[in-house]
Amino acid sequence: QIDKYLYAMRLSDETLIDIMARFRREMKNGLSRDFNPTATVKMLPTFVRSIPDGSEKGDFIALDLGGSYFRILRVKVSHEKKQTVQMESEIYNTPEDIMHGSGTRLFDHVAECLGDFMEKQQIKDKKLPVGFTFSFPCRQSKLDEGILITWTKRFKASGVEGADVVRLLNKAIKKRGDYDADIMAVVNDTVGTMMTCGFDDQRCEVGLIIGTGTNACYMEEMRHIDLVEGDEGRMCINTEWGAFGDDGSLEDIRTEFDREIDRGSLNPGKQLFEKMVSGMYMGELVRLILVKMAKEGLLFEGRITPELLTKGKFETKHVSAIEKSKEGLNKAKEILTRLGVEPSHEDCIAVQHVCTIVSFRSANLVASTLGAILNQLRDNKGVGRLRTTVGVDGSLYKMHPQYARRLHKTTRRLVPDSEVRFLLSESGSGKGAAMVTAVAYRLSEQHRLIDETLAEFKLTHEQLLQVKKRMRAEMEAGLKKKTHETAKVKMLPTFVRSTPDGTENGDFLALDLGGTNFRVLLVKIRSGKRRTVEMHNKIYAIPIEVMQGTGEELFDHIVTCISDFLDYMGIKGARLPLGFTFSFPCKQTSLDAGILLNWTKGFKATDCEGEDVVYLLREGIKRREEFDLDVVAVVNDTVGTMMTCAYEDPNCEIGLIVGTGSNACYMEEMRNIEMVDGEQGRMCVNTEWGAFGDNGCLDDIRTIYDKAVDDYSLNAGKQRYEKMISGMYLGEIVRNILIDFTKRGFLFRGQISETLKTRHIFETKFLSQIESIIVKTVCGAVSRRAAQLCGAGMAAVVDKIRENRGLEHLEITVGSTTEPVAVLCSAGAAGPPSLATFVFFHSFSRIMHQTVKELAPNCDVTFLLSEDGSGKGAALITAVGCRLRDAEQ
């Protein structure tokens, strides 16, 4: 009979799944910039960005204001063997007249209680960090402010709605003047609960309150939170779900009793979901049902007493008592007798059944809104099964004998693909507020120390000018006969005397050797009105045993690859001119002779250093006796890059490479190149600038991290400038900084993992969000300095060219291949490496260009990106070489 009577309160799973979908839509609206103003579920950002990670420590105060009493705690978090928390607390009363009086009186009361507490704790002279749990809907734009949107529950103090509660409290504290407090965080009680439980269980990412009121919070991805700048990491969102249904979206399940409750409340039309669920209204709901049933003669033989008609006489604690499994019916008799209705045994059973239906509906409704949050978390993570913990607090959940079990059961039924652990918050939300404060305190300390460390990577304009000046001095030393031997920046003549003039024509072969891959290209250059360059190429691997075997084996391997390519292209009979890009330091004595000074990049083939590589290649071709080639030029990759770009832009007279390594070349006046006879015209000089600083001239700006990277490298003490700017080493610098930060406890909870000890740790999946922000900051600082140092070197080069030519103002193009930070990048950014590389690459280029502009203001420098690498450049140099050779003949 009662089931029939209260049919509307019994919700099927189908209805609950529907409510779950509705709430998910409301969440989406609340998170979106366009719909938030009109959304009923406000989804407020809390600026809490991480749960405790176990490294927090310190002495904190927590205030907890949100119900009829007000609690102050002192929370000491210490680290001996493991993290321990000591708490002492006092409870203060909040009288009704203060809850309904003026805001000034309310905050004076809070400040007075806090003063009393500090007096008792003898800490009035200390300025301790304070966390303020304020259990009302607040708008926040940062952690330490909270603008009250509207009072809920029993509060109605005037002049607070629309104001910042931190300001009001600070004002009240100042007015007293007998102590000082540093309010670092305003925390909603749901967030406090999540943080309290998060302290014990790192998986906790939902906070749930079912007490006087009801609400929930959870960790949302920043990319979904339109109201806060930034897409990195996560932030806790306070849903304020009590207002779900305020726009009419729950009308189909609200009953006449819900409507009656709402009409008699302090805030009609508001918090409609809360009124169907929370402890403040549950007893009253049951009372209204009993009155109506009695009036219709279904209970108490139709007897109605003044007590039964009095609002608030049947309390939620009575519902809990009546639903106890053993003594429930006796309790029902006791409670009903006090209300003056003389209940029969049947009446007691009926009343118990009414209580069950009302409290079960509450648990079912909470399960469906919680289910929506769990589904959101699962989708955010992109996993099939979600494993998570929900921190729970609130008198109804704690005191009602069946509530928790029903809630857990329904939740698991509605969200079968989640493993949910429910964790009861033992010490309420106050400890959580202290934890939020502790996290905020840890992060601000951390930022200060990180900024201090990274300050060494910030170079001033003056320092960069010094670098430019020193680079210039080193270049001069490399060009002069008497200092060339001892110079570190070698300034090697390349015997490339001209950039392409557009008349180049013919078919050319190019070889490109400079890493683990070896490329052979056929380049068809056509001059005339429509200049075209057509390229065909094939890539061959060089096995490590060949890289590190004998010179003869290496060159035989190269010749085998060429032979394969000539067959593949069907051009074995023709004796084609060939250009050889050889990206190792060479001393050239003519365009087609280059003596290898030393191997780099992992090559170790014997009997090559000190030999002419063109001679070694010609000998290899002879040994094979299959084809003949006309080797015209040996080319450094930097020069190849300059030539490739010069073919597009005749103004290009500088080549720059910042990739695995770094180098630059440029067109120097013959009169300045003392190592080569002749005064007329120009020649391209390969600076080999990676060795800049090997004489100690950069020691004043090298950090301990640069020194560590250098010490552990294969060529300690060599290529120091390159080690500060090129991709091969930037990741290592970052890794050394991160190891240091980890040792100092800022990262990875102070544990240096195996991954961090290895050399390619930068897969972002190892990083939590705060950590990935720190890693990004470090990558940013390191790559920014690299770009600035590179720019300072380039400024030295362009200014030298300008002065060589006696110009007030120089317009020049640099042909460059910069992919410096590709190596670093998988490091820095989450998401696909290609995107990360792109972002870093752009900022690297932008900062480098900006630096050149600032340090060489009289030069207008354009950077042209070489698309086709240095192979095409080698063919162009060969073409120019043939052109000049024909002209001489």
PDB file of C-alpha atoms in Angstrom, residues 97-264:
ATOM      1  CA  ASP A  97      21.877  35.747  15.835  1.00  0.00           C
ATOM      2  CA  ILE A  98      25.409  35.869  14.427  1.00  0.00           C
ATOM      3  CA  MET A  99      24.484  33.556  11.504  1.00  0.00           C
ATOM      4  CA  HIS A 100      21.623  35.935  10.624  1.00  0.00           C
ATOM      5  CA  GLY A 101      23.244  39.234  11.645  1.00  0.00           C
ATOM      6  CA  SER A 102      25.740  41.387   9.743  1.00  0.00           C
ATOM      7  CA  GLY A 103      28.805  40.038   7.921  1.00  0.00           C
ATOM      8  CA  THR A 104      31.067  42.274  10.021  1.00  0.00           C
ATOM      9  CA  ARG A 105      29.791  40.656  13.218  1.00  0.00           C
ATOM     10  CA  LEU A 106      30.244  37.170  11.757  1.00  0.00           C
ATOM     11  CA  PHE A 107      33.897  37.753  10.819  1.00  0.00           C
ATOM     12  CA  ASP A 108      34.643  39.595  14.066  1.00  0.00           C
ATOM     13  CA  HIS A 109      33.377  36.446  15.788  1.00  0.00           C
ATOM     14  CA  VAL A 110      35.664  34.227  13.655  1.00  0.00           C
ATOM     15  CA  ALA A 111      38.680  36.488  14.305  1.00  0.00           C
ATOM     16  CA  GLU A 112      37.927  36.503  18.039  1.00  0.00           C
ATOM     17  CA  CYS A 113      37.766  32.695  18.178  1.00  0.00           C
ATOM     18  CA  LEU A 114      41.023  32.453  16.198  1.00  0.00           C
ATOM     19  CA  GLY A 115      42.698  34.854  18.653  1.00  0.00           C
ATOM     20  CA  ASP A 116      41.473  32.771  21.559  1.00  0.00           C
ATOM     21  CA  PHE A 117      42.790  29.596  19.933  1.00  0.00           C
ATOM     22  CA  MET A 118      46.233  31.105  19.222  1.00  0.00           C
ATOM     23  CA  GLU A 119      46.397  32.348  22.797  1.00  0.00           C
ATOM     24  CA  LYS A 120      45.733  28.815  24.078  1.00  0.00           C
ATOM     25  CA  GLN A 121      48.329  27.380  21.704  1.00  0.00           C
ATOM     26  CA  GLN A 122      50.794  30.163  22.606  1.00  0.00           C
ATOM     27  CA  ILE A 123      51.432  31.012  18.957  1.00  0.00           C
ATOM     28  CA  LYS A 124      50.233  34.615  18.790  1.00  0.00           C
ATOM     29  CA  ASP A 125      53.763  35.742  17.906  1.00  0.00           C
ATOM     30  CA  LYS A 126      54.006  33.343  14.925  1.00  0.00           C
ATOM     31  CA  LYS A 127      52.590  34.090  11.497  1.00  0.00           C
ATOM     32  CA  LEU A 128      51.403  30.625  10.537  1.00  0.00           C
ATOM     33  CA  PRO A 129      49.894  29.728   7.154  1.00  0.00           C
ATOM     34  CA  VAL A 130      46.109  29.383   7.459  1.00  0.00           C
ATOM     35  CA  GLY A 131      43.677  27.307   5.427  1.00  0.00           C
ATOM     36  CA  PHE A 132      40.048  28.408   5.572  1.00  0.00           C
ATOM     37  CA  THR A 133      37.342  25.785   4.968  1.00  0.00           C
ATOM     38  CA  PHE A 134      34.284  27.773   3.945  1.00  0.00           C
ATOM     39  CA  SER A 135      31.433  25.467   2.995  1.00  0.00           C
ATOM     40  CA  PHE A 136      29.425  27.766   0.763  1.00  0.00           C
ATOM     41  CA  PRO A 137      29.502  28.346  -2.991  1.00  0.00           C
ATOM     42  CA  CYS A 138      32.345  30.745  -3.806  1.00  0.00           C
ATOM     43  CA  ARG A 139      33.855  32.067  -7.009  1.00  0.00           C
ATOM     44  CA  GLN A 140      37.640  31.935  -6.991  1.00  0.00           C
ATOM     45  CA  SER A 141      40.187  33.416  -9.357  1.00  0.00           C
ATOM     46  CA  LYS A 142      43.038  32.262  -7.160  1.00  0.00           C
ATOM     47  CA  LEU A 143      43.580  29.966  -4.219  1.00  0.00           C
ATOM     48  CA  ASP A 144      43.468  32.693  -1.578  1.00  0.00           C
ATOM     49  CA  GLU A 145      40.241  34.433  -2.481  1.00  0.00           C
ATOM     50  CA  GLY A 146      36.614  33.369  -2.339  1.00  0.00           C
ATOM     51  CA  ILE A 147      33.714  35.542  -3.476  1.00  0.00           C
ATOM     52  CA  LEU A 148      30.551  34.234  -1.809  1.00  0.00           C
ATOM     53  CA  ILE A 149      27.886  33.582  -4.456  1.00  0.00           C
ATOM     54  CA  THR A 150      25.028  32.808  -2.114  1.00  0.00           C
ATOM     55  CA  TRP A 151      24.513  31.615   1.442  1.00  0.00           C
ATOM     56  CA  THR A 152      23.043  28.115   1.816  1.00  0.00           C
ATOM     57  CA  LYS A 153      21.995  25.912   4.742  1.00  0.00           C
ATOM     58  CA  ARG A 154      21.081  28.108   7.747  1.00  0.00           C
ATOM     59  CA  PHE A 155      23.324  31.097   7.067  1.00  0.00           C
ATOM     60  CA  LYS A 156      22.010  34.523   6.058  1.00  0.00           C
ATOM     61  CA  ALA A 157      24.599  37.116   7.277  1.00  0.00           C
ATOM     62  CA  SER A 158      24.161  40.418   5.425  1.00  0.00           C
ATOM     63  CA  GLY A 159      26.790  42.137   3.272  1.00  0.00           C
ATOM     64  CA  VAL A 160      28.815  39.002   2.503  1.00  0.00           C
ATOM     65  CA  GLU A 161      27.294  37.774  -0.767  1.00  0.00           C
ATOM     66  CA  GLY A 162      29.430  39.157  -3.603  1.00  0.00           C
ATOM     67  CA  ALA A 163      32.356  39.934  -1.254  1.00  0.00           C
ATOM     68  CA  ASP A 164      35.715  38.184  -0.811  1.00  0.00           C
ATOM     69  CA  VAL A 165      35.612  36.286   2.481  1.00  0.00           C
ATOM     70  CA  VAL A 166      39.428  36.354   2.810  1.00  0.00           C
ATOM     71  CA  ARG A 167      39.369  40.161   2.698  1.00  0.00           C
ATOM     72  CA  LEU A 168      36.582  40.274   5.268  1.00  0.00           C
ATOM     73  CA  LEU A 169      38.471  37.945   7.600  1.00  0.00           C
ATOM     74  CA  ASN A 170      41.794  39.764   7.126  1.00  0.00           C
ATOM     75  CA  LYS A 171      40.050  43.048   7.883  1.00  0.00           C
ATOM     76  CA  ALA A 172      38.610  41.607  11.108  1.00  0.00           C
ATOM     77  CA  ILE A 173      42.058  40.284  12.128  1.00  0.00           C
ATOM     78  CA  LYS A 174      43.753  43.640  11.366  1.00  0.00           C
ATOM     79  CA  LYS A 175      41.124  45.502  13.356  1.00  0.00           C
ATOM     80  CA  ARG A 176      42.117  43.430  16.433  1.00  0.00           C
ATOM     81  CA  GLY A 177      45.839  43.915  15.875  1.00  0.00           C
ATOM     82  CA  ASP A 178      46.930  41.340  18.465  1.00  0.00           C
ATOM     83  CA  TYR A 179      48.080  38.621  16.016  1.00  0.00           C
ATOM     84  CA  ASP A 180      48.875  38.099  12.342  1.00  0.00           C
ATOM     85  CA  ALA A 181      47.790  35.289  10.015  1.00  0.00           C
ATOM     86  CA  ASP A 182      48.681  34.370   6.459  1.00  0.00           C
ATOM     87  CA  ILE A 183      45.523  33.040   4.802  1.00  0.00           C
ATOM     88  CA  MET A 184      46.889  30.986   1.924  1.00  0.00           C
ATOM     89  CA  ALA A 185      43.833  29.078   0.793  1.00  0.00           C
ATOM     90  CA  VAL A 186      40.023  29.166   0.846  1.00  0.00           C
ATOM     91  CA  VAL A 187      38.735  25.649   0.550  1.00  0.00           C
ATOM     92  CA  ASN A 188      35.258  24.275   0.096  1.00  0.00           C
ATOM     93  CA  ASP A 189      34.488  21.452   2.554  1.00  0.00           C
ATOM     94  CA  THR A 190      34.206  18.913  -0.297  1.00  0.00           C
ATOM     95  CA  VAL A 191      37.723  19.845  -1.398  1.00  0.00           C
ATOM     96  CA  GLY A 192      38.877  19.604   2.203  1.00  0.00           C
ATOM     97  CA  THR A 193      37.412  16.103   2.362  1.00  0.00           C
ATOM     98  CA  MET A 194      39.089  15.066  -0.885  1.00  0.00           C
ATOM     99  CA  MET A 195      42.434  16.404   0.371  1.00  0.00           C
ATOM    100  CA  THR A 196      42.081  14.754   3.790  1.00  0.00           C
ATOM    101  CA  CYS A 197      41.461  11.392   2.131  1.00  0.00           C
ATOM    102  CA  GLY A 198      44.046  12.122  -0.564  1.00  0.00           C
ATOM    103  CA  PHE A 199      46.607  12.323   2.207  1.00  0.00           C
ATOM    104  CA  ASP A 200      45.961   8.645   3.007  1.00  0.00           C
ATOM    105  CA  ASP A 201      45.171   7.434  -0.516  1.00  0.00           C
ATOM    106  CA  GLN A 202      46.930   8.991  -3.499  1.00  0.00           C
ATOM    107  CA  ARG A 203      44.157   7.710  -5.778  1.00  0.00           C
ATOM    108  CA  CYS A 204      41.534   9.942  -4.177  1.00  0.00           C
ATOM    109  CA  GLU A 205      40.218  12.395  -6.782  1.00  0.00           C
ATOM    110  CA  VAL A 206      36.598  12.933  -5.689  1.00  0.00           C
ATOM    111  CA  GLY A 207      35.304  14.579  -2.518  1.00  0.00           C
ATOM    112  CA  LEU A 208      31.688  13.943  -1.449  1.00  0.00           C
ATOM    113  CA  ILE A 209      29.621  15.437   1.367  1.00  0.00           C
ATOM    114  CA  ILE A 210      26.269  14.048   2.464  1.00  0.00           C
ATOM    115  CA  GLY A 211      25.372  15.793   5.685  1.00  0.00           C
ATOM    116  CA  THR A 212      23.324  18.880   6.484  1.00  0.00           C
ATOM    117  CA  GLY A 213      23.853  19.797   2.829  1.00  0.00           C
ATOM    118  CA  THR A 214      25.290  17.844  -0.089  1.00  0.00           C
ATOM    119  CA  ASN A 215      27.984  18.595  -2.625  1.00  0.00           C
ATOM    120  CA  ALA A 216      30.880  17.022  -4.509  1.00  0.00           C
ATOM    121  CA  CYS A 217      34.190  17.996  -6.098  1.00  0.00           C
ATOM    122  CA  TYR A 218      36.606  16.121  -8.365  1.00  0.00           C
ATOM    123  CA  MET A 219      39.856  16.578 -10.287  1.00  0.00           C
ATOM    124  CA  GLU A 220      39.042  17.828 -13.814  1.00  0.00           C
ATOM    125  CA  GLU A 221      41.444  18.236 -16.749  1.00  0.00           C
ATOM    126  CA  MET A 222      42.451  21.891 -17.235  1.00  0.00           C
ATOM    127  CA  ARG A 223      41.731  21.577 -20.957  1.00  0.00           C
ATOM    128  CA  HIS A 224      38.022  21.217 -20.128  1.00  0.00           C
ATOM    129  CA  ILE A 225      37.871  24.210 -17.763  1.00  0.00           C
ATOM    130  CA  ASP A 226      37.100  27.219 -19.948  1.00  0.00           C
ATOM    131  CA  LEU A 227      36.980  29.609 -17.001  1.00  0.00           C
ATOM    132  CA  VAL A 228      40.681  29.252 -16.178  1.00  0.00           C
ATOM    133  CA  GLU A 229      43.619  30.012 -18.487  1.00  0.00           C
ATOM    134  CA  GLY A 230      45.880  27.143 -19.500  1.00  0.00           C
ATOM    135  CA  ASP A 231      45.449  23.548 -20.681  1.00  0.00           C
ATOM    136  CA  GLU A 232      48.137  21.921 -18.588  1.00  0.00           C
ATOM    137  CA  GLY A 233      47.374  19.448 -15.860  1.00  0.00           C
ATOM    138  CA  ARG A 234      44.304  19.274 -13.633  1.00  0.00           C
ATOM    139  CA  MET A 235      42.323  21.356 -11.164  1.00  0.00           C
ATOM    140  CA  CYS A 236      39.766  20.453  -8.551  1.00  0.00           C
ATOM    141  CA  ILE A 237      36.243  21.546  -9.510  1.00  0.00           C
ATOM    142  CA  ASN A 238      33.615  22.245  -6.841  1.00  0.00           C
ATOM    143  CA  THR A 239      30.410  21.172  -8.613  1.00  0.00           C
ATOM    144  CA  GLU A 240      27.932  22.821  -6.181  1.00  0.00           C
ATOM    145  CA  TRP A 241      25.537  20.081  -7.216  1.00  0.00           C
ATOM    146  CA  GLY A 242      22.950  21.013  -4.576  1.00  0.00           C
ATOM    147  CA  ALA A 243      21.516  23.405  -7.167  1.00  0.00           C
ATOM    148  CA  PHE A 244      20.972  20.648  -9.763  1.00  0.00           C
ATOM    149  CA  GLY A 245      17.341  20.911 -10.892  1.00  0.00           C
ATOM    150  CA  ASP A 246      16.948  24.626 -10.096  1.00  0.00           C
ATOM    151  CA  ASP A 247      16.188  25.172 -13.808  1.00  0.00           C
ATOM    152  CA  GLY A 248      13.358  22.625 -13.804  1.00  0.00           C
ATOM    153  CA  SER A 249      15.381  19.675 -15.094  1.00  0.00           C
ATOM    154  CA  LEU A 250      14.229  17.416 -12.224  1.00  0.00           C
ATOM    155  CA  GLU A 251      10.535  18.351 -12.241  1.00  0.00           C
ATOM    156  CA  ASP A 252       9.491  14.910 -13.499  1.00  0.00           C
ATOM    157  CA  ILE A 253      10.856  13.221 -10.364  1.00  0.00           C
ATOM    158  CA  ARG A 254      10.007  15.840  -7.727  1.00  0.00           C
ATOM    159  CA  THR A 255       6.966  14.924  -5.628  1.00  0.00           C
ATOM    160  CA  GLU A 256       4.305  17.063  -3.929  1.00  0.00           C
ATOM    161  CA  PHE A 257       6.290  16.620  -0.682  1.00  0.00           C
ATOM    162  CA  ASP A 258       9.467  18.045  -2.271  1.00  0.00           C
ATOM    163  CA  ARG A 259       7.484  21.049  -3.454  1.00  0.00           C
ATOM    164  CA  GLU A 260       6.022  21.602   0.007  1.00  0.00           C
ATOM    165  CA  ILE A 261       9.504  21.433   1.626  1.00  0.00           C
ATOM    166  CA  ASP A 262      10.787  23.993  -0.875  1.00  0.00           C
ATOM    167  CA  ARG A 263       7.912  26.417  -0.249  1.00  0.00           C
ATOM    168  CA  GLY A 264       8.642  26.428   3.489  1.00  0.00           C
TER     169      GLY A 264
END
